[in-house]
Every structure is written in C-alpha cells, then in structure tokens.
PDB file of C-alpha atoms in Angstrom:
ATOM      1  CA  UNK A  56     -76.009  47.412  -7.756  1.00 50.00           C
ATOM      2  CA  UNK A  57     -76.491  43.948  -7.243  1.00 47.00           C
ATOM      3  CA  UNK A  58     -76.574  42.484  -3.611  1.00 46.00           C
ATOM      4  CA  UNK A  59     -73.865  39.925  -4.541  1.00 47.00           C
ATOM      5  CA  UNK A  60     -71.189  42.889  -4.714  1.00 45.00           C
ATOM      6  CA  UNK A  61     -72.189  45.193  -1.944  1.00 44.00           C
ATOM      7  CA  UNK A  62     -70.496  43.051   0.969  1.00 48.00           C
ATOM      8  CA  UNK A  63     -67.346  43.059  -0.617  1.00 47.00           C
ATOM      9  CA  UNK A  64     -67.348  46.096  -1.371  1.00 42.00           C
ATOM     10  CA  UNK A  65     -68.459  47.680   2.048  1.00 45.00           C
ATOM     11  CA  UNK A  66     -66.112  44.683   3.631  1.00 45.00           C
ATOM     12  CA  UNK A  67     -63.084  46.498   1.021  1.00 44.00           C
ATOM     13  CA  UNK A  68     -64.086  49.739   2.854  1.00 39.00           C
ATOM     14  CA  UNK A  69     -64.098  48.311   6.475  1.00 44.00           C
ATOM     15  CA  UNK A  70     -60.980  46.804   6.074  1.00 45.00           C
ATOM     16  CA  UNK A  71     -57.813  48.074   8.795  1.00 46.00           C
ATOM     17  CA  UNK A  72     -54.571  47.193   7.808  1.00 49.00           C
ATOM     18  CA  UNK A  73     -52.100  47.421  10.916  1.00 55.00           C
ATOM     19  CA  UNK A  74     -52.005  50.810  11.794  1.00 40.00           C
ATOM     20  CA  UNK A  75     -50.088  52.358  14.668  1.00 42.00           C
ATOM     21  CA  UNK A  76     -51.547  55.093  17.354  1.00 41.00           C
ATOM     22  CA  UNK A  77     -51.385  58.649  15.607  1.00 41.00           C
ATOM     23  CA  UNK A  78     -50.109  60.105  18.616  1.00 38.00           C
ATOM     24  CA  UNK A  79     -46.930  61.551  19.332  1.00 37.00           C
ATOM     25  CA  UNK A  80     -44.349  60.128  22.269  1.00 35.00           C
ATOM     26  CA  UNK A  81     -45.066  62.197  25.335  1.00 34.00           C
ATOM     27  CA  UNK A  82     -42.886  62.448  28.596  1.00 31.00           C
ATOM     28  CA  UNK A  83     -44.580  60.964  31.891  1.00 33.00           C
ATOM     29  CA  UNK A  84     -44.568  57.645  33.613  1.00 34.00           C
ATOM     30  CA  UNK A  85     -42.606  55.305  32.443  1.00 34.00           C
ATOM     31  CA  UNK A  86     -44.222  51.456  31.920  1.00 38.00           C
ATOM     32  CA  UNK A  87     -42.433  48.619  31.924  1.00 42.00           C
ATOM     33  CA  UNK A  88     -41.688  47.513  28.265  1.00 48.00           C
ATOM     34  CA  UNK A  89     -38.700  45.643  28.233  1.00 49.00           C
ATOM     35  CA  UNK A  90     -35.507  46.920  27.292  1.00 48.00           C
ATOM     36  CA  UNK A  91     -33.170  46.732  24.119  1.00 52.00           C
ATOM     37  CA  UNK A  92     -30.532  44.089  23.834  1.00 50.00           C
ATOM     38  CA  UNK A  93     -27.861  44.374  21.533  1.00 48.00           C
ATOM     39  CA  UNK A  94     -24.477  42.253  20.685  1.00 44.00           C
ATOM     40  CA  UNK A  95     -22.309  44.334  18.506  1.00 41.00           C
ATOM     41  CA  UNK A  96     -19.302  41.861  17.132  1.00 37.00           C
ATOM     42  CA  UNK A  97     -18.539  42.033  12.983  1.00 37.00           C
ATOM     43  CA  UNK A  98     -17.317  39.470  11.125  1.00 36.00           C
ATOM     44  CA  UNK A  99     -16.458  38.935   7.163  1.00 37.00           C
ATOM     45  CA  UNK A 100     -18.909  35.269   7.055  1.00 39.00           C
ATOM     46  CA  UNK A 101     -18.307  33.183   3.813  1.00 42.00           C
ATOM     47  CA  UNK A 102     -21.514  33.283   1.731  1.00 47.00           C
ATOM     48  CA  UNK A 103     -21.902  29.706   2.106  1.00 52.00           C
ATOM     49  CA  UNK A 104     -23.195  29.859   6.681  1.00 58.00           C
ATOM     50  CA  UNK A 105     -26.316  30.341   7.235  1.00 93.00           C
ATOM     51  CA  UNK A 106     -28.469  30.528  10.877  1.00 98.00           C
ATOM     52  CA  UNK A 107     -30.556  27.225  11.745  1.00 97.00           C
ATOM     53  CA  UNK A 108     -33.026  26.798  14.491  1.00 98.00           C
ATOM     54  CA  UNK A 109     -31.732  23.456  15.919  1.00 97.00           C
ATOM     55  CA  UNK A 110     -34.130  20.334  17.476  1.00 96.00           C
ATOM     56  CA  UNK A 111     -33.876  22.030  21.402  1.00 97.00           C
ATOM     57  CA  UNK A 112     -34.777  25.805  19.778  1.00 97.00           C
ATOM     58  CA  UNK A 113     -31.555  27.291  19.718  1.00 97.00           C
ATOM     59  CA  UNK A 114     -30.639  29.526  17.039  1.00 98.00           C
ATOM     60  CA  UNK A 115     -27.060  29.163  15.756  1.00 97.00           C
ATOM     61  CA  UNK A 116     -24.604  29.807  12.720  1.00 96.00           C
ATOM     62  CA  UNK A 117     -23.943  26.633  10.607  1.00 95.00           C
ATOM     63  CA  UNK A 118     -20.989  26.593   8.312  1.00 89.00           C
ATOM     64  CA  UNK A 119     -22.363  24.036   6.064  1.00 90.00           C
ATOM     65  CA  UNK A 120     -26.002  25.314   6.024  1.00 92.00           C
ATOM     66  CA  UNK A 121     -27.160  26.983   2.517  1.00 89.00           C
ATOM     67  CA  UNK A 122     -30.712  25.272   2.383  1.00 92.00           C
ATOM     68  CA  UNK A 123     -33.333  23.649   4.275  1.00 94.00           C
ATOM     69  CA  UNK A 124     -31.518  19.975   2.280  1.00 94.00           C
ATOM     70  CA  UNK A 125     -28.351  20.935   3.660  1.00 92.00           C
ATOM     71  CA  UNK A 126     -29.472  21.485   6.827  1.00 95.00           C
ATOM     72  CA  UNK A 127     -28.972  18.556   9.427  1.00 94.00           C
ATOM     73  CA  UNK A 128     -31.765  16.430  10.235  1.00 96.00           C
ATOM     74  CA  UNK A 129     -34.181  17.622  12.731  1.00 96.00           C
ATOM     75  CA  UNK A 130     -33.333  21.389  12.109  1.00 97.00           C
ATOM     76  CA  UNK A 131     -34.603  24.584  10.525  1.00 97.00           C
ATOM     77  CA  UNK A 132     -33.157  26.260   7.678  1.00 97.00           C
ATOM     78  CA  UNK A 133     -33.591  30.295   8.546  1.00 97.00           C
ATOM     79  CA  UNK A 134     -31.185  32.285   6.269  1.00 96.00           C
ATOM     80  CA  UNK A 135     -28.237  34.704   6.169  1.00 96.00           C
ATOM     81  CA  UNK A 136     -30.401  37.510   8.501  1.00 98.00           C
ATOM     82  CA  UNK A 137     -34.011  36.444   9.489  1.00 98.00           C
ATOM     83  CA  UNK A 138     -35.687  37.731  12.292  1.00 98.00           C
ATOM     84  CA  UNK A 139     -37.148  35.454  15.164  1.00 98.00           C
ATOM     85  CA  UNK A 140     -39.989  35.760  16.846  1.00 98.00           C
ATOM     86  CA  UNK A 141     -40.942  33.631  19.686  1.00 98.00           C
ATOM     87  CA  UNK A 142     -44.989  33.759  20.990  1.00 98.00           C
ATOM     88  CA  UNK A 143     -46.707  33.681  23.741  1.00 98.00           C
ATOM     89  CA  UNK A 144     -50.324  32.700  23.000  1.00 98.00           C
ATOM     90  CA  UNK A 145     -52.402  30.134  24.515  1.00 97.00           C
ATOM     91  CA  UNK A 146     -54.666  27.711  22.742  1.00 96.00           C
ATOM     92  CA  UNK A 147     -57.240  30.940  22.803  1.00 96.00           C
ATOM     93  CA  UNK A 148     -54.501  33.048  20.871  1.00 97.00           C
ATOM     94  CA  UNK A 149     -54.521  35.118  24.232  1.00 96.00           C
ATOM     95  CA  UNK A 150     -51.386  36.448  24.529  1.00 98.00           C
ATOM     96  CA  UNK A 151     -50.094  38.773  27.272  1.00 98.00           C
ATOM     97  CA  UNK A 152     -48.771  42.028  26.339  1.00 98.00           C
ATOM     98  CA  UNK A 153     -45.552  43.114  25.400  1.00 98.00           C
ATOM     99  CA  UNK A 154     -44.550  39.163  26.057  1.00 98.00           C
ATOM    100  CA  UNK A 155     -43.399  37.927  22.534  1.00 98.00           C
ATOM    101  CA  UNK A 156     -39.532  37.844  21.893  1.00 98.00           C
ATOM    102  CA  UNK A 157     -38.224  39.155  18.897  1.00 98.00           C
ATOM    103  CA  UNK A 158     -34.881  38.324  17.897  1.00 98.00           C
ATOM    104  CA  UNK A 159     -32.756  40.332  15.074  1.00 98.00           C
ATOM    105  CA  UNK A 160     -29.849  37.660  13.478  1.00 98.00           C
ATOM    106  CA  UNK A 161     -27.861  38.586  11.164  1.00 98.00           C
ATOM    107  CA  UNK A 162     -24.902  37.121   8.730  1.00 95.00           C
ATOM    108  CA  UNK A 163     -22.777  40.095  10.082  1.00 94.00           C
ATOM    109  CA  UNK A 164     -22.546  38.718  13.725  1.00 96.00           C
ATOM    110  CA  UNK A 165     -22.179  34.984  13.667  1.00 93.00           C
ATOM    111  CA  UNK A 166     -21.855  34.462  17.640  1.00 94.00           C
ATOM    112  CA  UNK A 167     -25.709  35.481  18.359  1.00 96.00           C
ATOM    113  CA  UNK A 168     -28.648  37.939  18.171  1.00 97.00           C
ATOM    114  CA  UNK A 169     -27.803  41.762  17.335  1.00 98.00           C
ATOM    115  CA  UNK A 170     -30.722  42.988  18.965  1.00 98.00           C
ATOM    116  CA  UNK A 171     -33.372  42.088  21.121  1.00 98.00           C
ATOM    117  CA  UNK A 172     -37.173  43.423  21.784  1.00 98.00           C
ATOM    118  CA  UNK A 173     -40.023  42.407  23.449  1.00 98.00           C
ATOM    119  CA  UNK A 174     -43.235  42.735  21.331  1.00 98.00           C
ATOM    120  CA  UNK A 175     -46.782  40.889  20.356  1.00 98.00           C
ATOM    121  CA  UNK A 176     -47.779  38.948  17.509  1.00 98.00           C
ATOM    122  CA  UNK A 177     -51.315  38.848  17.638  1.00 98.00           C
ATOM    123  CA  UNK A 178     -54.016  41.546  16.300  1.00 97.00           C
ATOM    124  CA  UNK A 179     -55.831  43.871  18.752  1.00 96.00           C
ATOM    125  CA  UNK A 180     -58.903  41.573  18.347  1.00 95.00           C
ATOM    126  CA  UNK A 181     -58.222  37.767  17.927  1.00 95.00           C
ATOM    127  CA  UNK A 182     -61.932  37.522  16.364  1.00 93.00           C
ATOM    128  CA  UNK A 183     -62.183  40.226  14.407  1.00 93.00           C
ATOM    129  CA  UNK A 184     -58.908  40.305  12.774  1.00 95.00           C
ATOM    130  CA  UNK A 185     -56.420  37.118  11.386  1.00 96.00           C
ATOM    131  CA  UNK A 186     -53.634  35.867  13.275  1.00 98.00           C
ATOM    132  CA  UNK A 187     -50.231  35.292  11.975  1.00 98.00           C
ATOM    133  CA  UNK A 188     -49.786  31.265  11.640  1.00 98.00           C
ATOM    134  CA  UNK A 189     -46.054  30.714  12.491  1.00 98.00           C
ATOM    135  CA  UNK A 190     -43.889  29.729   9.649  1.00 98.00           C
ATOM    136  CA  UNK A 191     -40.709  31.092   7.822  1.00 98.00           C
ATOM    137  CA  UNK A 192     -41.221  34.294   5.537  1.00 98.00           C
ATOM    138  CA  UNK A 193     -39.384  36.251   3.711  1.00 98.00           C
ATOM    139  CA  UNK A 194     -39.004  39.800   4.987  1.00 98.00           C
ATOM    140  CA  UNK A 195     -37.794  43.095   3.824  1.00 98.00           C
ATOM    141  CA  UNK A 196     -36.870  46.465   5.227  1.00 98.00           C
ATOM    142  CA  UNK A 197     -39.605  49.187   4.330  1.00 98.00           C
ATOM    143  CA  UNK A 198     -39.991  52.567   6.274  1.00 98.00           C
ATOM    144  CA  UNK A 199     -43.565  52.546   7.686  1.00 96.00           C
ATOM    145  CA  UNK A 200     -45.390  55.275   9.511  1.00 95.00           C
ATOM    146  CA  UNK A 201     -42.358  57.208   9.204  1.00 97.00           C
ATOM    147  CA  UNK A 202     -40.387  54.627  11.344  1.00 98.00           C
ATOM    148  CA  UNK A 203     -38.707  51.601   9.671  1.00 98.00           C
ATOM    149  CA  UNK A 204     -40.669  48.181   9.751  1.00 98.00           C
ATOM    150  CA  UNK A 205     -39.824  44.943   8.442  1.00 98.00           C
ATOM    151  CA  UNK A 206     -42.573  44.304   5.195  1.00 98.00           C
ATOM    152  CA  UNK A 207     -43.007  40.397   5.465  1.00 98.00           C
ATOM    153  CA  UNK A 208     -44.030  38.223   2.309  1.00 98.00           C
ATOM    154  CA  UNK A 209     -44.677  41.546   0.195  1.00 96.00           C
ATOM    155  CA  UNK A 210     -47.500  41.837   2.890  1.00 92.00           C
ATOM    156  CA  UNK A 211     -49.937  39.945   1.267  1.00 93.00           C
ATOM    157  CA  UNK A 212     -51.018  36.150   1.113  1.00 97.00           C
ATOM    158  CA  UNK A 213     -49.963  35.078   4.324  1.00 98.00           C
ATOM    159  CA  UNK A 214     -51.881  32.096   6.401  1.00 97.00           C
ATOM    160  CA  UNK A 215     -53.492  32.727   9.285  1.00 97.00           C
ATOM    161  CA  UNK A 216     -54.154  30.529  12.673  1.00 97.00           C
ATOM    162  CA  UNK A 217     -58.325  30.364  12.598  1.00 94.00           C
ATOM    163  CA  UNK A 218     -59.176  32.661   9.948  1.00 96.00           C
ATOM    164  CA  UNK A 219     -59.562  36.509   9.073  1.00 95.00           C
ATOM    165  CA  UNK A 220     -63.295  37.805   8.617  1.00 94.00           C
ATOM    166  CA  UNK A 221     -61.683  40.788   7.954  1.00 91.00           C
ATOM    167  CA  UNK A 222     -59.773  40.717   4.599  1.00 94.00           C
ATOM    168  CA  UNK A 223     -62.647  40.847   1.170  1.00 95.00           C
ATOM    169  CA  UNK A 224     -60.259  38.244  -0.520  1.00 96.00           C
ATOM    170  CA  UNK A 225     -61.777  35.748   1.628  1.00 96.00           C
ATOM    171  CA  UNK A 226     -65.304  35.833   0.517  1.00 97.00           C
ATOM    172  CA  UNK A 227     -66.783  34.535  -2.351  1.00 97.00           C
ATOM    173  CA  UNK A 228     -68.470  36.882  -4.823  1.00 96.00           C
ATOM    174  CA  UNK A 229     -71.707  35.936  -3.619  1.00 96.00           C
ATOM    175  CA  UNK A 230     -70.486  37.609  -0.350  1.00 96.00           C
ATOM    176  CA  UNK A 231     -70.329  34.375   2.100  1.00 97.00           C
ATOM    177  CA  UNK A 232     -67.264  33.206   3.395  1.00 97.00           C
ATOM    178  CA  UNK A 233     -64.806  30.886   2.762  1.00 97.00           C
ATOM    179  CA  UNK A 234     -63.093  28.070   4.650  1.00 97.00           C
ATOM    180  CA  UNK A 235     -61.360  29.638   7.314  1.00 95.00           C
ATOM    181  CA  UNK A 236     -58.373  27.374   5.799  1.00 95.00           C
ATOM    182  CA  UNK A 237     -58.205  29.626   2.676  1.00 96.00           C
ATOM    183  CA  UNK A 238     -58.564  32.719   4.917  1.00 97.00           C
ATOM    184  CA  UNK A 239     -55.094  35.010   4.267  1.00 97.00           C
ATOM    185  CA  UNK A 240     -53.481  37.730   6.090  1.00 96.00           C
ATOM    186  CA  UNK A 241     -52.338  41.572   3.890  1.00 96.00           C
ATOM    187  CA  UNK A 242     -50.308  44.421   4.489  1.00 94.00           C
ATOM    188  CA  UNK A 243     -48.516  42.578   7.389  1.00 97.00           C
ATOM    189  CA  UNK A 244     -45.691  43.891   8.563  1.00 98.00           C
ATOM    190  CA  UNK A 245     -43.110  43.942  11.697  1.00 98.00           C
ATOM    191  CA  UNK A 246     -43.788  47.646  13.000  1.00 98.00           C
ATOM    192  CA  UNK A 247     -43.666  50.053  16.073  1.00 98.00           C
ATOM    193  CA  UNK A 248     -46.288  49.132  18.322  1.00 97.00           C
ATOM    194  CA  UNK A 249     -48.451  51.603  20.461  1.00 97.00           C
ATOM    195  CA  UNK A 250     -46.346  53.961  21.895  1.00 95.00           C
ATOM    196  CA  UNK A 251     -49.209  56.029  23.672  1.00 93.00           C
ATOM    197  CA  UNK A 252     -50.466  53.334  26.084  1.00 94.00           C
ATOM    198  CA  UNK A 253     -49.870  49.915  26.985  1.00 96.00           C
ATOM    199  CA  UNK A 254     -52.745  48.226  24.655  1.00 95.00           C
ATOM    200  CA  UNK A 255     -52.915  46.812  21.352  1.00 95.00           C
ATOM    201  CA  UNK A 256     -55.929  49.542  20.694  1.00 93.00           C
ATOM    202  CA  UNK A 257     -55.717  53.341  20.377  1.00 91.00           C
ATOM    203  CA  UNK A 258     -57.840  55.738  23.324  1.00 90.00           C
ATOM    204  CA  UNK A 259     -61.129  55.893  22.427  1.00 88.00           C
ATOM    205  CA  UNK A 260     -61.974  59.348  20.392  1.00 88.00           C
ATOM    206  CA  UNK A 261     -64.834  62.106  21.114  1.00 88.00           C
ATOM    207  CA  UNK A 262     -66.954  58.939  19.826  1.00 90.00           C
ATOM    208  CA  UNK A 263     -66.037  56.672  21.916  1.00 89.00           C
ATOM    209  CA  UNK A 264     -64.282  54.536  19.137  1.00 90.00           C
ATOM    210  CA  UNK A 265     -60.910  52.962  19.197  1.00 89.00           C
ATOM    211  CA  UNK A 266     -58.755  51.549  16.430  1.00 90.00           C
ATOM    212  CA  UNK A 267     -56.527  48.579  16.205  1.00 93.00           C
ATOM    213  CA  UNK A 268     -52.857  49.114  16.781  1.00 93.00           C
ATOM    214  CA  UNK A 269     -52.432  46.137  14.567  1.00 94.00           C
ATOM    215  CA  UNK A 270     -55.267  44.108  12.546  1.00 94.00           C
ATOM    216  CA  UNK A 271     -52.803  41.162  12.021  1.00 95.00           C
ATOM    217  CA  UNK A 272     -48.768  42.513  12.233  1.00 97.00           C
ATOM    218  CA  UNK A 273     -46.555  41.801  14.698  1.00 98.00           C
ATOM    219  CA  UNK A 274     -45.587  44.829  16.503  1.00 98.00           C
ATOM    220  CA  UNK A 275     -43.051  45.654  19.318  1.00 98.00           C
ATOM    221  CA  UNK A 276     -43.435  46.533  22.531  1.00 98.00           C
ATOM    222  CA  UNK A 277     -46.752  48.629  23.564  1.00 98.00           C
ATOM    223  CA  UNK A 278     -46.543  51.690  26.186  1.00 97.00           C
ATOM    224  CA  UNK A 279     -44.649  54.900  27.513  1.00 94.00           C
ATOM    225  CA  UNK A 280     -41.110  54.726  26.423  1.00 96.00           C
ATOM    226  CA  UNK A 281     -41.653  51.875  23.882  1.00 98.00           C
ATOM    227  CA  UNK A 282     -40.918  53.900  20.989  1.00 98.00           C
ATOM    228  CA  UNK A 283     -37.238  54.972  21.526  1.00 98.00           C
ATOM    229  CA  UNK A 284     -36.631  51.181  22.418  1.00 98.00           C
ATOM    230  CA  UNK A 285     -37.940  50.279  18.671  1.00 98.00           C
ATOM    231  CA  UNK A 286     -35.806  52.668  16.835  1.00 98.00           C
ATOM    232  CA  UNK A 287     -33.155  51.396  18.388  1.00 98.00           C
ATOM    233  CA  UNK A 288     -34.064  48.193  17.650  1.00 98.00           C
ATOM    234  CA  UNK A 289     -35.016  48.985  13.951  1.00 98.00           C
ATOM    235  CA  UNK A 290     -31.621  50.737  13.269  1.00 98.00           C
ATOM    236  CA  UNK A 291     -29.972  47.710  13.261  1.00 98.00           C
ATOM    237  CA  UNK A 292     -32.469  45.834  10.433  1.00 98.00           C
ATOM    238  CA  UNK A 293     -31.772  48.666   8.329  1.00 98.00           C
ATOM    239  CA  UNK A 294     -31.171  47.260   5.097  1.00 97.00           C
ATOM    240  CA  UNK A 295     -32.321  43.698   6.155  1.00 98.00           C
ATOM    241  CA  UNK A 296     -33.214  41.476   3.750  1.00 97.00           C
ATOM    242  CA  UNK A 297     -34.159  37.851   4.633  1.00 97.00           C
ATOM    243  CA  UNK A 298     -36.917  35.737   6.605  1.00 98.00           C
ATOM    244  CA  UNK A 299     -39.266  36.534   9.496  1.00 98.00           C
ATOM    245  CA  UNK A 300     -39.481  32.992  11.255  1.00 98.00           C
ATOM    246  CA  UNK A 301     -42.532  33.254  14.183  1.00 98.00           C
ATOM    247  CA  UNK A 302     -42.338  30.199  16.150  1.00 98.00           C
ATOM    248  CA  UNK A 303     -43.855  29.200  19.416  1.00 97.00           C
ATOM    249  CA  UNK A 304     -41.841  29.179  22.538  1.00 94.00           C
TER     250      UNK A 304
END
C-alpha cells in the first residue's frame, strides 16, 4: 500500500465522533448543573411568524417574518422552532463548563423559550478536535445513544472556528493537510452530555485512557444529576424540526 493512503486511512480509523460516557446514572452527590426551565403556553400561530434574533440579542416572534428578506434590518431570520445556543468561550475557545445557554423556541409558544438548559459547545479538546463556528443550521430530531438529540446539518459539512485535525476529509490524498479554512466538522449533533462526572472526558480506563464526551457537538450540561435535566429538556424538541443558531453571548 502506498504511503500516500495510509494516513487517511489510519486518520479514518482514529476518528471520534461525539460520543457520550457509557456509564449508567448513579445516585450520590449531587453537582451543580443548572436546572430545567420551561414555559408551557400553546397557541394556534399563522404559518406566516417566525422567531428573529433582534440588533440587542433578544429573541422574539415576528408576525411579518418568513425569511431572512423579510426580516427588518439589523435582525436575524431563525425559523418557526430553532434552537439557541449562546457561548461562553474566550478568544482561546476556553470555555467554562456547563456555562453555554441553550434555548428551545418553538412556533407552538410565541411569548418565549419552552425550555431552558445549561450546556457546552466546545469539544473535550479544543486542539485535537474542531469547534463549532456559530452560524444558523438546520436541525432535526434523531434519537442518539438511546436518548433523543438534535442531528444538526445532516451532521456533516459544518465549519469550524480554527480547524479540525481530526476529520480525514480534511487532508489531501497525499496525506498533508488542508487550510484550516476548508477544515469541516461530521456527525455533529446536540446530545446528552456526561452524565458520570463533571468533564467533557470520560474516567480514565484500566489503561489509563479517556475518551471525548464530544469531539465537536454541543452537549448539555456535564455531571451527577445532569441526565434527568436533559430528558426533560429533550422531551420537549421531540419532533423538532428547524435551525440550531449558536451565537456568542
């Protein structure tokens, strides 16, 4: 086999999608991961109103929003249901865990957010794996790990902030890399995060080797207690079909 395809292929092999801690939800301590907020008010909404982001950041129901062109000057076009999420990285993409804000809107209740979570949107290793870059996508619900999950862009071909070593796409087939600005993101999704501890990583094994709770998904919130919080959260996307819109704060 020539030298030109072994990298990719090895880098095919290597390559983590966003996988969530194996374990099981165990009783003990409790950390502190935020709590569930939810708004529960139907409405009938005329096809025709859609949610905007407006100049100041608020998110709110226009009646005479349909497209980005119909949408006033200065605002953001975000859809019938689309799911917000606000960061919290730094210029390093550090961001602290469990602080991201993820907000569930929906055409159903036109005077806010459904639901409410505090999560992360940025891999387990910032280096190793690619970063989200914020935009508008769309977004589907899809049952992952036996919980439901959002499935954004059909999880593949997404942009990333500084690049993603990770993914074979973005090598050539001579095996070196490309620009990091053609670097794209797969298999992302909007999933449970790691409900085990409060890390983006699982324990390490017998080996001493950990895994990445996500290699480039945005997750929600990480640690004891997290997981009922999630399904909760979850339940009320069932069915969704829309955008994911990651902004910063």
């Amino acid at each position: 086999m020539s030298t030109k395809l072994v990298l990719p292929i090895l880098l095919a092999l290597l390559f983590a999608s966003c996988e969530v801690d194996p374990y099981e939800e165990t009783s003990g301590k409790t950390l502190d991961v935020g709590s569930l907020s939810k708004m529960k008010a139907p409405h009938t909404c005329k096809d025709e109103e859609h949610w905007v982001e407006a100049e100041d950041g608020t998110i709110y129901w226009d009646e005479n929003a349909t497209s980005q062109d119909t949408t006033k000057p200065g605002e953001t076009y975000l859809g019938a249901n689309v799911l917000v999420g606000t960061h919290n990285r730094d210029s390093n993409l550090n961001e602290p865990i469990n602080s991201a804000r993820f907000q569930l809107y929906l055409e159903k209740n036109k005077n806010g957010s459904s639901a409410e979570i505090m999560g992360n949107t940025v891999p387990a290793d910032v280096k190793k794996y690619g970063t989200l870059a914020g935009g508008l996508y769309p977004a589907k619900h899809t049952i992952y790990k036996n919980d439901g999950a959002l499935l954004i862009n059909g999880g593949r071909n997404l942009p990333t902030v500084n690049g993603n070593p990770n993914n074979p796409k973005n090598y050539y087939d001579d095996g070196s890399l490309k620009p990091s600005s053609e670097h794209v993101l797969d298999q992302v999704l909007f999933h449970k995060g790691n409900y085990k501890r409060e890390s983006l990583s699982t324990y390490p094994d017998k080996h001493g080797n950990v895994l990445p709770i996500s290699a480039g998904c945005q997750t929600g919130g990480s640690g004891r207690g997290s997981l009922p919080l999630y399904r909760d959260f979850i339940k009320e996307a069932e069915g969704f079909e829309g955008n994911y819109y990651l902004r910063k704060p």
